Coordinates of C-alpha atoms and ligand atoms in Angstrom, one line a residue:
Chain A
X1 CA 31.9 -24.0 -20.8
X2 CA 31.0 -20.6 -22.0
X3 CA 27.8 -19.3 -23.3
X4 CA 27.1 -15.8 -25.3
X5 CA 23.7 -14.2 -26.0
X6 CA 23.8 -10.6 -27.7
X7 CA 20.9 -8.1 -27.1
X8 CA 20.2 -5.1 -28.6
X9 CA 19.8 -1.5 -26.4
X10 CA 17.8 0.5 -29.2
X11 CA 14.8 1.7 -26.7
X12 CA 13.7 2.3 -23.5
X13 CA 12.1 -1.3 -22.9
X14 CA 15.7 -3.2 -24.0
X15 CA 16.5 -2.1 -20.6
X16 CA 13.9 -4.6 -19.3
X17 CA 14.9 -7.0 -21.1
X18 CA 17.9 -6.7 -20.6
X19 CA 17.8 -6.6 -16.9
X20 CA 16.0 -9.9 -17.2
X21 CA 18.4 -11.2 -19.2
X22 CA 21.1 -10.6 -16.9
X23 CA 19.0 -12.4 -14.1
X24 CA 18.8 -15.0 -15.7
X25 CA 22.4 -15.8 -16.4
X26 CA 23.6 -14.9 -13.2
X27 CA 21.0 -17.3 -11.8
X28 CA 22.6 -20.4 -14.3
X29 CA 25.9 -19.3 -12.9
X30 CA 24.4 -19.7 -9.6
X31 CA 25.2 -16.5 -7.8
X32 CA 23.8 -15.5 -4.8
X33 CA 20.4 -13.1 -4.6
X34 CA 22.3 -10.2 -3.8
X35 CA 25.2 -10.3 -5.7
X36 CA 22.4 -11.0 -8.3
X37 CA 20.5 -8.2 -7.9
X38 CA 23.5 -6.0 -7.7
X39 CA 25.1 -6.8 -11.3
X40 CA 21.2 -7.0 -13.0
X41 CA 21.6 -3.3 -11.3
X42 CA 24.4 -2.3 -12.8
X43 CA 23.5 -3.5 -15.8
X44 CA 20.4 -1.8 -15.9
X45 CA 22.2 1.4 -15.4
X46 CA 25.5 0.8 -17.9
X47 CA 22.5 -0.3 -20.2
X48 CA 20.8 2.9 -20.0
X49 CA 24.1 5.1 -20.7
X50 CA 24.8 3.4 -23.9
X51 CA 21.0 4.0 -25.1
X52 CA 21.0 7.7 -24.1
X53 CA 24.1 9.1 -24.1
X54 CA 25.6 6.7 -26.1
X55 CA 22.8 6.6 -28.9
X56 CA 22.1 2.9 -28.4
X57 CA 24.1 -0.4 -28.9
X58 CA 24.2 -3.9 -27.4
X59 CA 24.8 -6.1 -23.7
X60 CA 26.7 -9.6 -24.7
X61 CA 26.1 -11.8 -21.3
X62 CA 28.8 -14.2 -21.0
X63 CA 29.6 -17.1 -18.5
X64 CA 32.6 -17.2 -18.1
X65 CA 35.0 -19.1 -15.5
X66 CA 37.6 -16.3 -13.7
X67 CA 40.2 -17.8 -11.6
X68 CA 38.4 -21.2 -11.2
X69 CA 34.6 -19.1 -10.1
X70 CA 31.7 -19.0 -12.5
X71 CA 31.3 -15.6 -13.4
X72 CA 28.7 -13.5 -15.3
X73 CA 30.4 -11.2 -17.9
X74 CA 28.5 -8.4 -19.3
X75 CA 29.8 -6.1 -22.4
X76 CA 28.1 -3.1 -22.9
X77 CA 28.7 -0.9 -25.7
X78 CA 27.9 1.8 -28.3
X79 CA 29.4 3.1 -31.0
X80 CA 28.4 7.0 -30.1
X81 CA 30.2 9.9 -28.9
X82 CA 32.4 8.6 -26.3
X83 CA 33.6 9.9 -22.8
X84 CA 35.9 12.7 -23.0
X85 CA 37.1 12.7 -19.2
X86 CA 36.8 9.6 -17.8
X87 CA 37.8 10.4 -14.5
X88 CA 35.9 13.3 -14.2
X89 CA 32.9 11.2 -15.4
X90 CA 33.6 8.2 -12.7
X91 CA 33.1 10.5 -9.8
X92 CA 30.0 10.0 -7.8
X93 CA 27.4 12.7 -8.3
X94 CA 29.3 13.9 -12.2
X95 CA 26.6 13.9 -14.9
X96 CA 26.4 16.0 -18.0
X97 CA 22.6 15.3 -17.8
X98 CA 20.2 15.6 -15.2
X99 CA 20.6 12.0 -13.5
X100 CA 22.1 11.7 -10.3
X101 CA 25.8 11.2 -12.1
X102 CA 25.7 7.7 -9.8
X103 CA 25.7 5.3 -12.5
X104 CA 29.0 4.6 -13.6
X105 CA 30.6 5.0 -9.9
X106 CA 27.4 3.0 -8.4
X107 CA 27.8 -0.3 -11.1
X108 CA 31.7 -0.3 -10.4
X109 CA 30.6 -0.5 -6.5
X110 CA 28.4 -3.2 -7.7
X111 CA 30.6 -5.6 -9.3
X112 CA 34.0 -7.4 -8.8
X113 CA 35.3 -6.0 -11.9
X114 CA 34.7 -3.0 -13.3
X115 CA 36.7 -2.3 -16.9
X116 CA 35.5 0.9 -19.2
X117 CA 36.9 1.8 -22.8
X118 CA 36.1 5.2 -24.2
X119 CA 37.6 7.2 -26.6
X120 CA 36.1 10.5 -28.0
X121 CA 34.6 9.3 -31.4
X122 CA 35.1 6.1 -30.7
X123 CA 32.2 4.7 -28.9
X124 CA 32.2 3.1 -25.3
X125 CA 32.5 -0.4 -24.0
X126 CA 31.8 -1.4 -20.1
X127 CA 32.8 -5.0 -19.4
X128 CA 30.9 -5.9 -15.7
X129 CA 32.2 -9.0 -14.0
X130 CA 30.4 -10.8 -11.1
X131 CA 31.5 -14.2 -10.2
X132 CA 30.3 -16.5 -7.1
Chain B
X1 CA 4.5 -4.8 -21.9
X2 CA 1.9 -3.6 -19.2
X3 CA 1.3 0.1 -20.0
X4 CA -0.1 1.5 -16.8
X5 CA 0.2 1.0 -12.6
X6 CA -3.0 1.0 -11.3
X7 CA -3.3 3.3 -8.6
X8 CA -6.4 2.7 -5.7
X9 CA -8.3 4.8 -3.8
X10 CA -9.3 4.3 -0.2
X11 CA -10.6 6.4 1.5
X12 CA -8.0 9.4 1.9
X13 CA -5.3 7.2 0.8
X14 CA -3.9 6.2 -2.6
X15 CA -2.5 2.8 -2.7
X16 CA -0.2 1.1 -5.9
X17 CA 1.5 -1.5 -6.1
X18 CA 4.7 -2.2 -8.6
X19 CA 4.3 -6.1 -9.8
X20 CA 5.9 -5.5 -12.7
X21 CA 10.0 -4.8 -13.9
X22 CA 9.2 -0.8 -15.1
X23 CA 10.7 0.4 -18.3
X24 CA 11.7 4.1 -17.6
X25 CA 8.6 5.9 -19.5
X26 CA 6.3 3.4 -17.2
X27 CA 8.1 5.0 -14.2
X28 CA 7.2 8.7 -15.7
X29 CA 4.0 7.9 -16.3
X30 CA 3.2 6.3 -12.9
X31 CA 4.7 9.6 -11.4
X32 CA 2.4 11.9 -13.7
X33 CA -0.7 9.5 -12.7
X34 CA -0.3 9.8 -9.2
X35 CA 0.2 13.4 -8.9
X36 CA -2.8 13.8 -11.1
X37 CA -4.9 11.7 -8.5
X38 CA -3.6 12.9 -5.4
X39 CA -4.9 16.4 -6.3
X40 CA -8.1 15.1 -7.5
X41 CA -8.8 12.6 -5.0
X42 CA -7.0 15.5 -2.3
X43 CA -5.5 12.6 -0.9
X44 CA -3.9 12.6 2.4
X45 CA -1.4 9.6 2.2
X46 CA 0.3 7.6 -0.6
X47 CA 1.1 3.9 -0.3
X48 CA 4.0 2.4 -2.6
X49 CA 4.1 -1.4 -2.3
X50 CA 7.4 -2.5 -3.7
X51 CA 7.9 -5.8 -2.4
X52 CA 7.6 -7.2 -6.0
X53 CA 10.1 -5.2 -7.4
X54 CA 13.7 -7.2 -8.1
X55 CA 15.4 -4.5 -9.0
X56 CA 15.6 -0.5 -7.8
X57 CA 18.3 1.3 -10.2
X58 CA 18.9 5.1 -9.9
X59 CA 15.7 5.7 -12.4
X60 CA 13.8 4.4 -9.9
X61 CA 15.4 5.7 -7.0
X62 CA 14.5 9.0 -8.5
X63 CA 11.2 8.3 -8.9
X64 CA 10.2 7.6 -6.0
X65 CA 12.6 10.4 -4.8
X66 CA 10.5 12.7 -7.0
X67 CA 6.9 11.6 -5.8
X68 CA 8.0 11.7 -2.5
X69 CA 8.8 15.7 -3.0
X70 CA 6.0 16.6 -5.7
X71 CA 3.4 14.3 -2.6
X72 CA 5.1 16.8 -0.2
X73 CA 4.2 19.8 -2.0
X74 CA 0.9 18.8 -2.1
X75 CA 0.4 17.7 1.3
X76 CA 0.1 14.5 0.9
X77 CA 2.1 11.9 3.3
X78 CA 4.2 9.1 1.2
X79 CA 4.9 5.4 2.2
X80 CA 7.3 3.0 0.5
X81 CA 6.6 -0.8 2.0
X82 CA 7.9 -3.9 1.4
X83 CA 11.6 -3.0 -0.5
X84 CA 13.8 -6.3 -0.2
X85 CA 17.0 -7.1 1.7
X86 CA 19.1 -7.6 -1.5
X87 CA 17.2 -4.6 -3.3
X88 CA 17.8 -2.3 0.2
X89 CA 22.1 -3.2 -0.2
X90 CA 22.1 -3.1 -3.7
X91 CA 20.6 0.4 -3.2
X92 CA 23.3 1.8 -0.5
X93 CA 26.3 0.4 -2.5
X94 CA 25.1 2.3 -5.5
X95 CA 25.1 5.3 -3.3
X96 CA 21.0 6.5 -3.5
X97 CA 20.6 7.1 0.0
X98 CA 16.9 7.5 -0.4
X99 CA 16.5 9.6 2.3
X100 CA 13.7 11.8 3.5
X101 CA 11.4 8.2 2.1
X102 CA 9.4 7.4 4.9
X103 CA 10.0 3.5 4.7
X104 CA 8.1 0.3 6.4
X105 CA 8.5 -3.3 5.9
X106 CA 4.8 -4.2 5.0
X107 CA 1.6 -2.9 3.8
X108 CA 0.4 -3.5 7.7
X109 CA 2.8 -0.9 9.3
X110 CA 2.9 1.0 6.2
X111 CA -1.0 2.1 6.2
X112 CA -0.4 2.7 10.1
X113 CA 2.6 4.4 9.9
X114 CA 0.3 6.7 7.4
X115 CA -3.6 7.0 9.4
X116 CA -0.9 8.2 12.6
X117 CA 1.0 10.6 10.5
X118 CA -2.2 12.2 8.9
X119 CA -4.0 12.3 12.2
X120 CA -1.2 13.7 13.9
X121 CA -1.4 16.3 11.4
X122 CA -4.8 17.4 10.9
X123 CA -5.1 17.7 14.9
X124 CA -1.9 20.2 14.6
X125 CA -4.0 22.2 12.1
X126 CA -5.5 25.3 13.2
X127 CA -9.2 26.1 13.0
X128 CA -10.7 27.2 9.5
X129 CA -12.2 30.5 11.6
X130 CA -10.2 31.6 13.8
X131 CA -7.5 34.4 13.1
X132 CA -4.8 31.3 13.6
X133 CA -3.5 31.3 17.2
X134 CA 0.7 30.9 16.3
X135 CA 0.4 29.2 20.4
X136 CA -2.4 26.5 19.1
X137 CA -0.1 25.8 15.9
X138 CA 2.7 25.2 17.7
X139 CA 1.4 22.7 19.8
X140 CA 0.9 22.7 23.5
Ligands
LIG201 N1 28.0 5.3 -23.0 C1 28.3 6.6 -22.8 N2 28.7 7.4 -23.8 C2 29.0 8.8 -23.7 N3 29.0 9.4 -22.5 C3 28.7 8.6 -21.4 C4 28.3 7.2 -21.5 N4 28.1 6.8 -20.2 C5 28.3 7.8 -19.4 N5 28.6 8.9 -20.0 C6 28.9 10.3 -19.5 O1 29.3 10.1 -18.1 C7 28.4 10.8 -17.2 C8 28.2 10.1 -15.9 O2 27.5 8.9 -16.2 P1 26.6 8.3 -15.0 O3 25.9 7.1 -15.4 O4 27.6 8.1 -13.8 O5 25.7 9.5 -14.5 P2 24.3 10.0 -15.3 O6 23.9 9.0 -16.3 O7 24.6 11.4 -15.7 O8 23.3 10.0 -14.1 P3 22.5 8.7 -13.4 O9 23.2 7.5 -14.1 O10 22.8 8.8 -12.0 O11 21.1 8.8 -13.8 C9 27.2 11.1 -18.0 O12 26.5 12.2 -17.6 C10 27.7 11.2 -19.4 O13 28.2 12.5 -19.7
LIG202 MG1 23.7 6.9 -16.0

């Protein structure tokens, strides 16, 4: 059984509902409250890249079954300017901002499987896995 | 969408509490309000209740971060109760540390963690008159 909901990141407040979102499906997939709270974390901040650095774009929630587990499976992405140095921008404390340059390290800590596409021009797409 | 935290006054203390999932202009704006009320109010102590919140991401993380400094600043002791077990891993694992938060596991210890701290601190401060004695400030 798999099921797929689509939400938009155009504003600030998407985030919420997004982070709700998230909650919710990793409740039906009946993860545990902290493994909960960590991928509606890393969601929240993988959602928040694509809005502001990546100009906006969408979260598809998935459940999804990964090696016999129900899993939650989260693709984020935008269509805007892309990551030029991956690595450089996976390191802890790395932002081209003024965040904290802990998001993209922090949600790969977060989950049990972390997968980013970027190409310059070419948008970016975060898949987040959690499973129970 | 709830557009404003209400923030209390008691006494010398500010109390809030966060019952609701913050979007990230909520979060500025709660920061803005309470620095605006700790200087009128010349509040001594801040109480942030989180126990409602499900979630603390790095936005967050640096809000609180930043109220805690700006409260410093102003002299103004800052509490953050009530954070839960799964919100308090999550946090570490994403790697905000959020240290130099004075943190307490309920209002109860947080509101006496704060009347000891501000006691403590206006019996360390020297008399309005005298030409401060640098022996009396330092304790004895
Ligand atoms: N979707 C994206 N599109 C383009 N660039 C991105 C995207 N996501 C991240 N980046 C780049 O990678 C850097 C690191 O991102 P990361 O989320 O780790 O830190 P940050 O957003 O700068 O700070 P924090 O998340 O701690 O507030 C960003 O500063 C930005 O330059
Ligand atoms: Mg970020």
């Amino acid at each position: 059984m798999t099921t797929t909901q689509t939400f938009p990141l155009k504003q600030e407040t998407d985030i919420v509902v997004v982070r709700q979102q998230v909650r919710k499906a990793a409740e039906q997939a009946r993860l545990g409250l902290v493994s909960q709270t960590k991928i509606v974390t890393a969601a929240s901040e993988i959602a928040r890249n694509a809005l502001i650095y990546g100009g906006g774009g969408e979260c598809r929630i998935e459940q999804q079954m990964r090696d016999g587990r129900t899993a939650v499976c989260l693709i984020i992405s935008d269509q805007g300017p892309g990551i030029e140095d991956l690595d450089k921008a996976m390191v802890d404390g790395y932002t081209s901002g003024n965040g904290l340059g802990l998001g993209l390290s922090g949600a790969r800590r977060l989950v049990d499987d972390f997968v980013i596409r970027s190409e310059p021009g070419n948008g970016t797409v975060v898949e987040l896995w959690k499973w129970r | 969408m709830v557009d404003r935290i209400p923030i209390l006054k008691m006494g010398q203390y500010l109390l809030l509490s966060i019952q609701v999932d913050m979007h990230d202009q909520l979060a500025i704006d709660l920061q803005e309000d309470l620095t605006e009320q700790i200087v009128r109010h010349k509040a001594k102590g801040v109480l942030i209740d989180i126990s409602s919140l499900e979630i603390v991401d790095s936005f967050i993380g640096r809000m609180l971060a930043h109220i805690a400094n700006v409260s410093r600043i102003l002299d103004a002791k800052v509490i953050v109760v009530g954070m839960q077990p799964a919100v308090a891993i999550t946090l570490v694992e994403l790697g905000l540390s959020l240290e130099g938060i004075a943190t307490a596991l309920n209002v109860e210890k947080g509101m006496r963690w704060l009347e000891r701290t501000v006691d403590r601190d206006m019996s360390l401060e020297p008399e309005s008159d005298d030409d401060t004695d640098i022996s009396a400030e330092a304790g004895n």
